[in-house]
Short mmCIF file of C-alpha atoms in Angstrom, two decimals:
data_model
loop_
_atom_site.label_atom_id
_atom_site.label_comp_id
_atom_site.label_asym_id
_atom_site.label_seq_id
_atom_site.Cartn_x
_atom_site.Cartn_y
_atom_site.Cartn_z
CA MET A 146 84.67 29.25 22.74
CA GLU A 147 85.53 32.47 24.54
CA TYR A 148 85.10 33.95 27.98
CA ALA A 149 85.61 37.23 29.78
CA PHE A 150 88.44 36.30 32.14
CA PHE A 151 87.85 37.78 35.58
CA LEU A 152 91.17 38.05 37.44
CA GLY A 153 90.28 39.38 40.88
CA CYS A 154 93.18 40.24 43.20
CA ILE A 155 95.15 37.20 44.35
CA ALA A 156 96.14 35.74 40.98
CA PRO A 157 97.25 38.94 39.21
CA ASN A 158 98.72 40.61 42.29
CA ARG A 159 100.18 37.69 44.33
CA TYR A 160 100.25 34.53 42.19
CA PRO A 161 100.62 35.73 38.58
CA ASN A 162 102.02 32.28 37.73
CA LEU A 163 98.44 30.97 37.96
CA GLU A 164 97.24 33.62 35.52
CA ALA A 165 100.06 32.85 33.05
CA ALA A 166 99.59 29.06 33.35
CA THR A 167 95.83 29.30 32.83
CA HIS A 168 96.31 31.41 29.69
CA LYS A 169 98.71 28.78 28.26
CA VAL A 170 96.44 25.84 29.06
CA MET A 171 93.24 27.46 27.76
CA ASN A 172 95.01 28.64 24.64
CA ALA A 173 96.18 25.06 23.97
CA LEU A 174 92.57 23.90 24.44
CA GLY A 175 91.38 26.48 21.91
CA VAL A 176 89.51 28.50 24.53
CA LYS A 177 89.94 32.27 24.31
CA LEU A 178 90.25 34.18 27.58
CA LEU A 179 89.53 37.86 26.98
CA ASP A 180 90.75 40.66 29.27
CA MET A 181 88.06 42.46 31.25
CA GLU A 182 89.59 45.90 30.97
CA GLY A 183 89.10 48.03 34.06
CA ALA A 184 87.61 45.30 36.25
CA SER A 185 88.24 45.71 39.98
CA CYS A 186 88.23 43.42 43.00
CA CYS A 187 85.09 41.27 42.70
CA PRO A 188 84.62 42.56 45.64
CA ALA A 189 85.42 39.77 48.06
CA PRO A 190 82.34 38.08 49.55
CA GLY A 191 83.89 37.49 52.96
CA VAL A 192 85.30 40.94 53.53
CA LEU A 193 83.68 43.70 51.50
CA ARG A 194 80.25 42.04 51.64
CA SER A 195 80.71 41.87 55.43
CA PHE A 196 81.50 45.60 55.52
CA HIS A 197 78.93 47.06 53.13
CA ARG A 198 76.54 44.78 51.29
CA GLU A 199 75.07 47.45 48.99
CA LEU A 200 78.49 48.57 47.79
CA TRP A 201 79.42 44.91 47.30
CA LEU A 202 76.37 44.44 45.08
CA ALA A 203 77.00 47.59 43.06
CA VAL A 204 80.71 46.96 42.43
CA GLY A 205 79.99 43.31 41.61
CA ALA A 206 77.34 44.47 39.15
CA ARG A 207 79.78 46.97 37.61
CA ASN A 208 82.25 44.13 36.96
CA ILE A 209 79.50 42.10 35.30
CA THR A 210 78.57 45.03 33.02
CA ILE A 211 82.10 44.92 31.56
CA ALA A 212 81.42 41.35 30.34
CA GLU A 213 77.95 42.38 29.19
CA GLU A 214 79.53 45.02 26.96
CA MET A 215 81.86 42.33 25.59
CA GLY A 216 78.89 40.03 25.05
CA VAL A 217 80.52 36.95 26.61
CA ASP A 218 80.11 34.87 29.77
CA ILE A 219 82.54 35.33 32.65
CA THR A 220 84.94 32.73 33.99
CA THR A 221 87.28 32.99 36.96
CA MET A 222 89.90 30.93 38.80
CA CYS A 223 88.89 32.20 42.23
CA SER A 224 86.00 30.70 44.16
CA GLY A 225 85.62 33.97 46.09
CA CYS A 226 85.27 36.03 42.90
CA TYR A 227 82.97 33.32 41.58
CA ALA A 228 80.80 33.54 44.70
CA THR A 229 80.46 37.30 44.42
CA LEU A 230 79.83 37.52 40.69
CA LYS A 231 77.54 34.47 40.55
CA GLU A 232 75.46 35.54 43.52
CA VAL A 233 75.25 39.21 42.49
CA ASN A 234 74.20 38.05 39.02
CA ASP A 235 71.57 35.65 40.41
CA LEU A 236 70.20 38.20 42.88
CA LEU A 237 69.93 40.96 40.29
CA LYS A 238 68.31 38.66 37.75
CA GLU A 239 65.78 37.43 40.32
CA ARG A 240 64.94 40.60 42.22
CA GLU A 241 63.56 43.50 40.25
CA GLU A 242 63.62 46.01 43.12
CA LEU A 243 67.24 45.19 43.97
CA ARG A 244 68.24 45.61 40.33
CA LYS A 245 66.52 49.00 40.26
CA LYS A 246 68.49 50.18 43.29
CA VAL A 247 71.79 48.91 41.90
CA ASN A 248 71.13 50.48 38.50
CA GLU A 249 70.41 53.77 40.19
CA ALA A 250 73.93 53.66 41.64
CA LEU A 251 75.44 52.45 38.35
CA SER A 252 73.74 55.29 36.44
CA LYS A 253 76.11 57.69 38.28
CA ILE A 254 78.98 56.11 36.38
CA GLY A 255 77.10 55.70 33.11
CA ARG A 256 76.53 51.96 33.42
CA GLU A 257 73.54 49.68 33.51
CA TYR A 258 73.28 46.06 34.63
CA LYS A 259 71.23 44.12 32.06
CA GLY A 260 71.52 40.49 33.16
CA THR A 261 72.70 39.16 29.82
CA VAL A 262 75.70 37.00 30.79
CA GLU A 263 76.44 33.95 32.95
CA VAL A 264 79.18 33.53 35.53
CA LYS A 265 81.15 30.28 35.54
CA HIS A 266 83.91 28.94 37.74
CA ILE A 267 86.76 27.69 35.57
CA LEU A 268 86.02 24.12 36.73
CA GLU A 269 82.53 24.55 35.29
CA VAL A 270 84.10 25.44 31.95
CA PHE A 271 86.01 22.13 32.01
CA TYR A 272 83.16 20.05 33.43
CA PHE A 273 80.09 21.44 31.68
CA ASP A 274 81.24 23.47 28.65
CA LEU A 275 84.23 21.51 27.32
CA GLY A 276 83.21 18.25 28.97
CA ILE A 277 85.42 15.65 30.61
CA ASP A 278 85.88 13.57 27.43
CA GLU A 279 87.16 16.55 25.46
CA VAL A 280 89.53 17.64 28.23
CA ALA A 281 90.71 14.03 28.76
CA SER A 282 91.49 13.71 25.05
CA GLN A 283 94.15 16.42 25.44
CA VAL A 284 96.13 14.47 28.04
CA LYS A 285 99.57 13.49 26.74
CA ARG A 286 101.11 11.94 29.83
CA LYS A 287 99.99 10.31 33.05
CA ILE A 288 100.65 11.80 36.45
CA SER A 289 100.80 8.87 38.87
CA ALA A 290 100.50 10.60 42.21
CA LYS A 291 98.36 10.58 45.32
CA ALA A 292 96.65 13.94 45.46
CA ALA A 293 94.60 15.57 48.20
CA LEU A 294 91.88 17.58 46.50
CA HIS A 295 90.69 20.73 48.22
CA TYR A 296 87.22 21.66 47.00
CA GLY A 297 87.01 24.81 49.09
CA CYS A 298 83.71 26.31 50.19
CA HIS A 299 82.44 28.75 47.61
CA LEU A 300 82.95 26.44 44.66
CA ILE A 301 80.08 24.31 45.97
CA LYS A 302 78.12 26.43 48.49
CA PRO A 303 75.58 27.96 48.95
CA THR A 304 73.97 25.24 46.83
CA VAL A 305 70.96 27.38 45.86
CA HIS A 306 73.36 29.45 43.76
CA ARG A 307 75.41 26.58 42.34
CA ARG A 308 75.07 24.34 39.27
CA TRP A 309 76.65 21.14 40.61
CA THR A 310 74.22 18.28 41.00
CA ASP A 311 76.43 16.43 43.51
CA SER A 312 75.57 16.82 47.19
CA CYS A 313 77.75 19.45 48.85
CA GLU A 314 78.33 16.88 51.61
CA ASP A 315 80.03 14.44 49.23
CA PRO A 316 80.82 15.97 45.85
CA ARG A 317 82.79 13.88 43.34
CA PHE A 318 83.15 16.10 40.28
CA PHE A 319 86.66 17.29 41.23
CA GLU A 320 87.77 13.65 41.45
CA ALA A 321 86.33 13.08 37.98
CA LEU A 322 88.31 16.07 36.72
CA VAL A 323 91.67 14.63 37.83
CA GLU A 324 91.27 10.86 37.47
CA PHE A 325 91.70 10.88 33.69
CA MET A 326 95.22 12.26 34.24
CA GLY A 327 96.18 9.13 36.17
CA VAL A 328 96.03 11.03 39.46
CA THR A 329 94.74 9.11 42.48
CA PRO A 330 92.60 11.37 44.67
CA VAL A 331 92.88 10.37 48.32
CA ASP A 332 90.14 10.98 50.83
CA TYR A 333 91.29 12.58 54.05
CA ARG A 334 89.84 13.79 57.32
CA ASP A 335 87.98 17.10 56.93
CA LYS A 336 88.41 17.03 53.15
CA LEU A 337 85.52 19.44 52.65
CA MET A 338 86.59 21.86 55.36
CA CYS A 339 87.45 25.45 54.57
CA CYS A 340 91.14 26.43 54.08
CA GLY A 341 90.66 29.01 56.83
CA ALA A 342 91.19 32.14 54.75
CA GLY A 343 87.59 33.14 54.00
CA GLY A 344 85.26 35.58 55.65
CA GLY A 345 87.98 38.06 56.56
CA VAL A 346 89.46 35.52 58.97
CA ARG A 347 92.87 35.47 57.26
CA SER A 348 93.12 39.26 57.49
CA GLY A 349 91.41 39.64 60.88
CA SER A 350 92.49 36.55 62.83
CA PRO A 351 95.42 34.94 60.99
CA GLU A 352 96.10 32.52 63.87
CA VAL A 353 92.61 31.02 63.54
CA ALA A 354 92.96 30.81 59.74
CA LEU A 355 96.28 28.99 60.07
CA THR A 356 94.78 26.52 62.55
CA TYR A 357 92.34 25.44 59.84
CA THR A 358 95.17 25.20 57.31
CA MET A 359 97.44 23.25 59.62
CA ASN A 360 94.73 20.75 60.48
CA LYS A 361 94.00 20.13 56.82
CA LEU A 362 97.70 19.74 55.99
CA GLU A 363 98.07 17.33 58.93
CA SER A 364 95.29 15.09 57.67
CA MET A 365 96.62 15.24 54.10
CA ARG A 366 99.98 14.08 55.40
CA GLU A 367 98.34 11.25 57.36
CA VAL A 368 97.10 9.68 54.11
CA GLY A 369 100.36 10.26 52.27
CA ALA A 370 99.22 12.94 49.84
CA GLU A 371 102.06 13.95 47.50
CA LEU A 372 100.26 16.96 46.03
CA LEU A 373 97.53 19.34 47.15
CA VAL A 374 95.31 20.25 44.22
CA ASN A 375 92.99 23.23 44.59
CA ALA A 376 90.55 25.24 42.50
CA CYS A 377 90.69 28.70 44.09
CA GLN A 378 93.49 31.24 44.02
CA PHE A 379 92.74 32.38 47.59
CA CYS A 380 92.82 28.79 48.92
CA HIS A 381 96.00 28.38 46.85
CA LEU A 382 97.60 31.31 48.67
CA GLN A 383 96.41 30.08 52.06
CA PHE A 384 97.94 26.63 51.55
CA ASP A 385 101.15 27.74 49.82
CA LEU A 386 102.06 30.94 51.66
CA GLY A 387 100.29 29.46 54.69
CA GLN A 388 102.86 26.64 54.91
CA VAL A 389 105.60 29.28 55.15
CA GLU A 390 103.65 31.13 57.85
CA ILE A 391 103.00 27.90 59.77
CA LYS A 392 106.71 27.13 59.72
CA GLU A 393 107.55 30.61 61.02
CA ARG A 394 104.83 30.65 63.67
CA TYR A 395 104.68 27.03 64.84
CA GLY A 396 107.89 25.48 63.52
CA LYS A 397 105.96 22.81 61.65
CA GLU A 398 106.90 21.79 58.12
CA TYR A 399 104.65 19.95 55.73
CA ASN A 400 106.32 20.51 52.34
CA ILE A 401 103.22 19.57 50.39
CA PRO A 402 103.38 21.16 46.91
CA VAL A 403 100.29 23.24 46.17
CA ILE A 404 99.03 22.97 42.59
CA PHE A 405 96.16 24.87 41.01
CA TYR A 406 93.90 22.74 38.78
CA THR A 407 94.94 24.34 35.48
CA GLN A 408 98.60 23.84 36.39
CA LEU A 409 97.97 20.12 36.96
CA LEU A 410 96.05 19.85 33.70
CA GLY A 411 98.86 21.69 31.90
CA LEU A 412 101.39 19.20 33.25
CA ALA A 413 99.24 16.32 31.97
CA MET A 414 98.96 18.09 28.60
CA GLY A 415 102.75 18.07 28.34
CA PHE A 416 103.77 21.48 29.65
CA SER A 417 106.86 21.49 31.86
CA PRO A 418 106.67 22.40 35.57
CA GLU A 419 108.48 25.66 34.72
CA GLU A 420 106.01 26.49 31.94
CA MET A 421 103.26 26.05 34.52
CA GLY A 422 105.09 28.49 36.80
CA LEU A 423 105.65 26.03 39.66
CA GLN A 424 108.97 27.74 40.44
CA TYR A 425 106.98 30.70 41.80
CA ASN A 426 105.32 28.62 44.51
CA ARG A 427 106.60 29.30 48.01
CA VAL A 428 106.64 25.59 48.89
CA GLU A 429 109.07 23.78 46.60
CA ALA A 430 106.99 22.22 43.83
CA VAL A 431 109.27 21.85 40.79
CA SER A 432 111.51 19.00 42.02
CA PRO A 433 108.76 16.87 43.62
CA VAL A 434 106.61 17.26 40.50
CA LYS A 435 109.55 16.37 38.24
CA ALA A 436 110.16 13.25 40.31
CA ILE A 437 106.49 12.30 39.98
CA LEU A 438 106.56 12.87 36.20
CA GLU A 439 109.73 10.77 35.79
CA ARG A 440 108.26 7.97 37.89
CA SER A 441 105.01 8.11 35.93
CA ALA A 442 106.83 7.78 32.60
CA GLU A 443 108.53 4.54 33.61
CA MET B 240 63.46 36.50 90.19
CA ALA B 241 61.66 39.42 88.65
CA GLY B 242 63.39 41.19 85.79
CA VAL B 243 66.04 38.52 85.30
CA ILE B 244 65.94 35.74 82.72
CA ARG B 245 68.36 32.87 83.09
CA CYS B 246 69.36 31.78 79.65
CA GLY B 247 70.53 28.18 79.39
CA CYS B 248 72.67 28.66 76.33
CA MET B 249 74.59 31.41 78.08
CA SER B 250 76.24 28.91 80.38
CA ILE B 251 79.47 29.11 78.40
CA THR B 252 79.70 32.83 79.10
CA GLN B 253 78.22 32.48 82.60
CA SER B 254 76.14 35.58 82.11
CA VAL B 255 72.83 36.75 83.47
CA VAL B 256 70.64 38.58 80.98
CA LYS B 257 68.54 41.42 82.30
CA ALA B 258 65.08 41.90 80.83
CA GLU B 259 65.65 45.62 80.32
CA ASP B 260 68.62 44.87 78.02
CA LEU B 261 66.52 42.85 75.64
CA ASP B 262 65.29 44.26 72.35
CA LEU B 263 62.75 41.68 71.24
CA SER B 264 62.14 43.57 67.99
CA PHE B 265 65.71 42.95 66.81
CA ALA B 266 64.98 39.57 65.22
CA LYS B 267 61.96 41.09 63.51
CA THR B 268 64.20 43.86 62.11
CA LEU B 269 66.55 41.20 60.75
CA GLU B 270 63.64 39.37 59.14
CA GLN B 271 62.70 42.60 57.40
CA LEU B 272 66.30 42.85 56.19
CA GLY B 273 65.83 39.52 54.42
CA ILE B 274 66.84 36.93 57.02
CA GLU B 275 63.67 34.91 56.75
CA ARG B 276 62.64 32.41 59.42
CA VAL B 277 65.24 33.65 61.92
CA LEU B 278 62.50 33.60 64.58
CA THR B 279 62.00 29.89 64.00
CA CYS B 280 65.46 29.02 65.39
CA MET B 281 64.95 26.22 67.95
CA GLN B 282 68.54 26.27 69.26
CA CYS B 283 69.26 22.74 68.05
CA GLY B 284 72.96 23.54 67.66
CA THR B 285 73.48 22.01 64.22
CA CYS B 286 75.17 25.29 63.24
CA THR B 287 77.71 25.21 66.05
CA ALA B 288 78.36 21.50 65.56
CA SER B 289 79.07 22.13 61.86
CA CYS B 290 81.29 25.15 62.38
CA PRO B 291 85.08 24.75 62.02
CA SER B 292 85.63 28.07 63.80
CA GLY B 293 83.57 26.63 66.63
CA ARG B 294 86.10 23.83 66.75
CA TYR B 295 89.21 26.02 66.66
CA ALA B 296 88.03 29.14 68.49
CA ALA B 297 85.45 30.39 70.96
CA TYR B 298 82.96 31.34 68.24
CA ARG B 299 79.52 29.77 68.81
CA THR B 300 76.98 30.23 66.03
CA ARG B 301 74.07 29.01 68.15
CA LEU B 302 74.94 31.64 70.74
CA VAL B 303 74.80 34.37 68.07
CA LEU B 304 71.33 33.14 67.10
CA ARG B 305 70.23 33.03 70.74
CA LYS B 306 71.42 36.59 71.28
CA VAL B 307 69.64 37.65 68.10
CA LEU B 308 66.37 36.20 69.38
CA LEU B 309 66.86 37.93 72.72
CA GLY B 310 67.82 41.15 70.99
CA LEU B 311 71.19 41.63 72.67
CA ARG B 312 72.14 43.90 69.81
CA GLU B 313 75.11 45.73 71.31
CA GLU B 314 76.60 42.56 72.75
CA ILE B 315 76.46 40.87 69.34
CA LEU B 316 77.85 43.80 67.36
CA SER B 317 80.73 44.56 69.74
CA ASP B 318 81.82 40.91 70.04
CA PRO B 319 85.08 40.41 68.11
CA ASP B 320 84.11 36.74 67.64
CA LEU B 321 81.52 37.86 65.10
CA TRP B 322 84.49 38.12 62.72
CA LEU B 323 85.55 34.47 63.12
CA CYS B 324 83.07 33.08 60.57
CA THR B 325 84.89 32.07 57.36
CA THR B 326 81.54 31.98 55.49
CA CYS B 327 82.01 28.27 54.74
CA TYR B 328 78.20 27.79 54.66
CA ASN B 329 78.14 24.48 56.57
CA CYS B 330 75.62 25.92 59.04
CA GLN B 331 73.44 27.43 56.34
CA GLU B 332 73.35 24.21 54.28
CA ARG B 333 72.47 22.10 57.32
CA CYS B 334 70.06 24.32 59.28
CA PRO B 335 66.87 22.25 59.76
CA ARG B 336 64.87 25.51 59.88
CA ARG B 337 66.47 26.66 56.61
CA ILE B 338 67.70 29.88 58.16
CA ASP B 339 70.29 31.65 56.03
CA VAL B 340 72.79 31.76 58.86
CA VAL B 341 75.72 33.15 56.85
CA ASP B 342 73.53 35.89 55.38
CA LEU B 343 72.55 36.71 58.97
CA ILE B 344 76.21 36.97 60.00
CA ILE B 345 76.82 39.26 57.00
CA VAL B 346 73.95 41.58 57.99
CA LEU B 347 75.19 41.67 61.60
CA ARG B 348 78.72 42.43 60.41
CA ASN B 349 77.40 45.27 58.22
CA MET B 350 75.79 46.75 61.34
CA ALA B 351 78.98 46.23 63.36
CA PHE B 352 81.12 47.83 60.64
CA ALA B 353 78.80 50.84 60.42
CA THR B 354 78.88 51.35 64.19
CA GLY B 355 82.64 51.35 64.54
CA HIS B 356 83.23 47.73 65.55
CA ALA B 357 85.40 46.80 62.57
CA ARG B 358 88.86 45.39 63.09
CA GLU B 359 91.66 47.79 62.19
CA ARG B 360 93.06 45.40 59.59
CA HIS B 361 89.65 45.28 57.90
CA VAL B 362 89.47 49.07 57.74
CA GLN B 363 92.98 49.06 56.30
CA ILE B 364 92.18 46.68 53.44
CA SER B 365 89.01 48.68 52.77
CA ARG B 366 91.26 51.69 52.19
CA PHE B 367 93.27 49.67 49.67
CA PHE B 368 90.01 48.92 47.90
CA VAL B 369 88.86 52.54 47.81
CA GLU B 370 92.29 53.76 46.68
CA THR B 371 93.19 51.07 44.11
CA GLY B 372 90.06 49.08 43.29
CA HIS B 373 91.75 45.99 44.77
CA LEU B 374 91.53 44.66 48.33
CA VAL B 375 94.93 43.10 47.59
CA PRO B 376 96.78 45.57 45.31
CA ILE B 377 99.85 44.91 43.18
CA ASN B 378 103.37 45.47 44.57
CA GLU B 379 106.92 45.69 43.17
CA GLU B 380 107.70 42.02 43.79
CA ASN B 381 104.70 40.85 41.79
CA MET B 382 105.19 43.37 38.98
CA LYS B 383 108.62 41.80 38.56
CA LYS B 384 107.11 38.29 38.54
CA ARG B 385 104.55 39.41 35.95
CA ARG B 386 107.31 40.74 33.66
CA GLU B 387 109.26 37.48 33.99
CA LEU B 388 106.12 35.50 33.16
CA GLY B 389 105.50 37.54 30.01
CA LEU B 390 102.40 39.22 31.43
CA SER B 391 101.74 42.96 31.42
CA GLU B 392 103.54 44.59 34.35
CA LYS B 393 100.21 45.61 35.83
CA PRO B 394 97.07 43.53 35.29
CA PRO B 395 94.39 44.88 32.91
CA THR B 396 92.26 45.95 35.87
CA THR B 397 91.73 49.26 37.67
CA HIS B 398 95.53 49.12 38.05
CA SER B 399 95.87 49.88 34.31
CA PHE B 400 92.75 51.96 33.69
CA PRO B 401 92.50 55.19 35.73
CA LYS B 402 89.00 55.92 34.44
CA ALA B 403 87.82 52.55 35.74
CA LEU B 404 89.31 53.33 39.13
CA GLU B 405 87.37 56.60 39.14
CA GLU B 406 84.17 54.60 38.61
CA VAL B 407 84.89 52.37 41.61
CA LYS B 408 85.71 55.43 43.71
CA ALA B 409 82.46 57.07 42.61
CA LEU B 410 80.49 54.01 43.77
CA ALA B 411 82.32 53.95 47.11
CA SER B 412 81.48 57.62 47.51
CA TYR B 413 77.85 57.11 46.44
CA PHE B 414 77.38 54.74 49.40
CA GLY B 415 79.47 56.88 51.76
CA PHE B 416 81.94 54.02 52.17
CA ASP B 417 84.97 56.19 51.45
CA LYS B 418 84.07 58.47 54.35
CA ILE B 419 83.66 55.50 56.72
CA VAL B 420 87.07 54.02 55.93
CA LEU B 421 89.13 57.06 55.01
CA GLY B 422 87.63 59.23 57.74
CA GLU B 423 89.17 57.07 60.45
CA ARG B 424 92.70 58.16 59.62
#
């Protein structure tokens, strides 16, 4: 099993520990992640699509052509990149006249979009391609912890461009993807709400973005969540770096460790917190996770 | 009151809308741009009720729709609140008229961006994109982290492949985007 690994911006350029951890975990699962040489920003669906939709389509299509040349499907750890690449791919497959326009632009750089690959969020690789039983069979130790799962928006919406069969008002597949590790997902107020970062709000109105983040952290704390588990590198940044920003701006401290899904899976597969790069998180994650692992082993 | 329409939904802005300011073809234009059924909006408010930015800020999705139907084009495009949507899609998923509300916001933002209503920070990150291929480019701190983690110092993206960056620049130039964002220096 192999995939063209689409990096985007946040993982390689701000949280490279997620990139390194995901490579280790996928390698251990026997899944090859191939570099997409010369890929760019997806470009981001909230910002660049808001600025210039045609350029967004063309650059998204260019990124897809790199995987088409490699002859493999794309996977990504970022729900924003996923949204762009999945929706550009769907639109260009469905709409002949749009594809013609985009290919006219791509012809200037010697490329052509053909529509020969699929785009998959990395959770789809675990859920649909590997399957829960296969992933669960790789678990070597239990992680007994109460975790607040953050689905994020673009992993599940817009539903016309998504594969999940769960309702976007009450999805349960993320729970299914952590329960076999011994993790207890806890429901919390506004569980399905946005992290606040999307749509150019983090860059344009950081105070509004942080209000979202703070409210989510508050309700996670109310139910005693020990970990925040997410599936998007941009949400990851917003919750991890966001906790630092909230402390600076509002003097509030939550100290909830922010863990990306592959990092959590890696821990359950026996990798150490350091091997999963938790020491690069801004909110201390190594010692609370070690305490959880020690407690779980008893 | 001839020439003046009192618009109920405007009560939160306490404004009076003058008939001569209305461009009733605006919604039609948006339909032609792909926002189907926008004219069927019945102002039920499901969008605003579902909107987290509506909860935390003054942004009101229903008001945007109302202004669209009235054709208050300039007022919509110059309103900084247009940039408070996080594109979470709650409104779009729940709209009983199945209007693609987020797609509408995107089209309106495209118009706002093209007519000089972008936020400075958004123009700035657009420059990063045109110059590096990344909206969030690499920096020294993260090159160091990458080395420590055993990754290549720069990711295998436009950061490592100059020819690839030229391709992205060529596309930006093809659509005149480089002029829009670099010209404002």
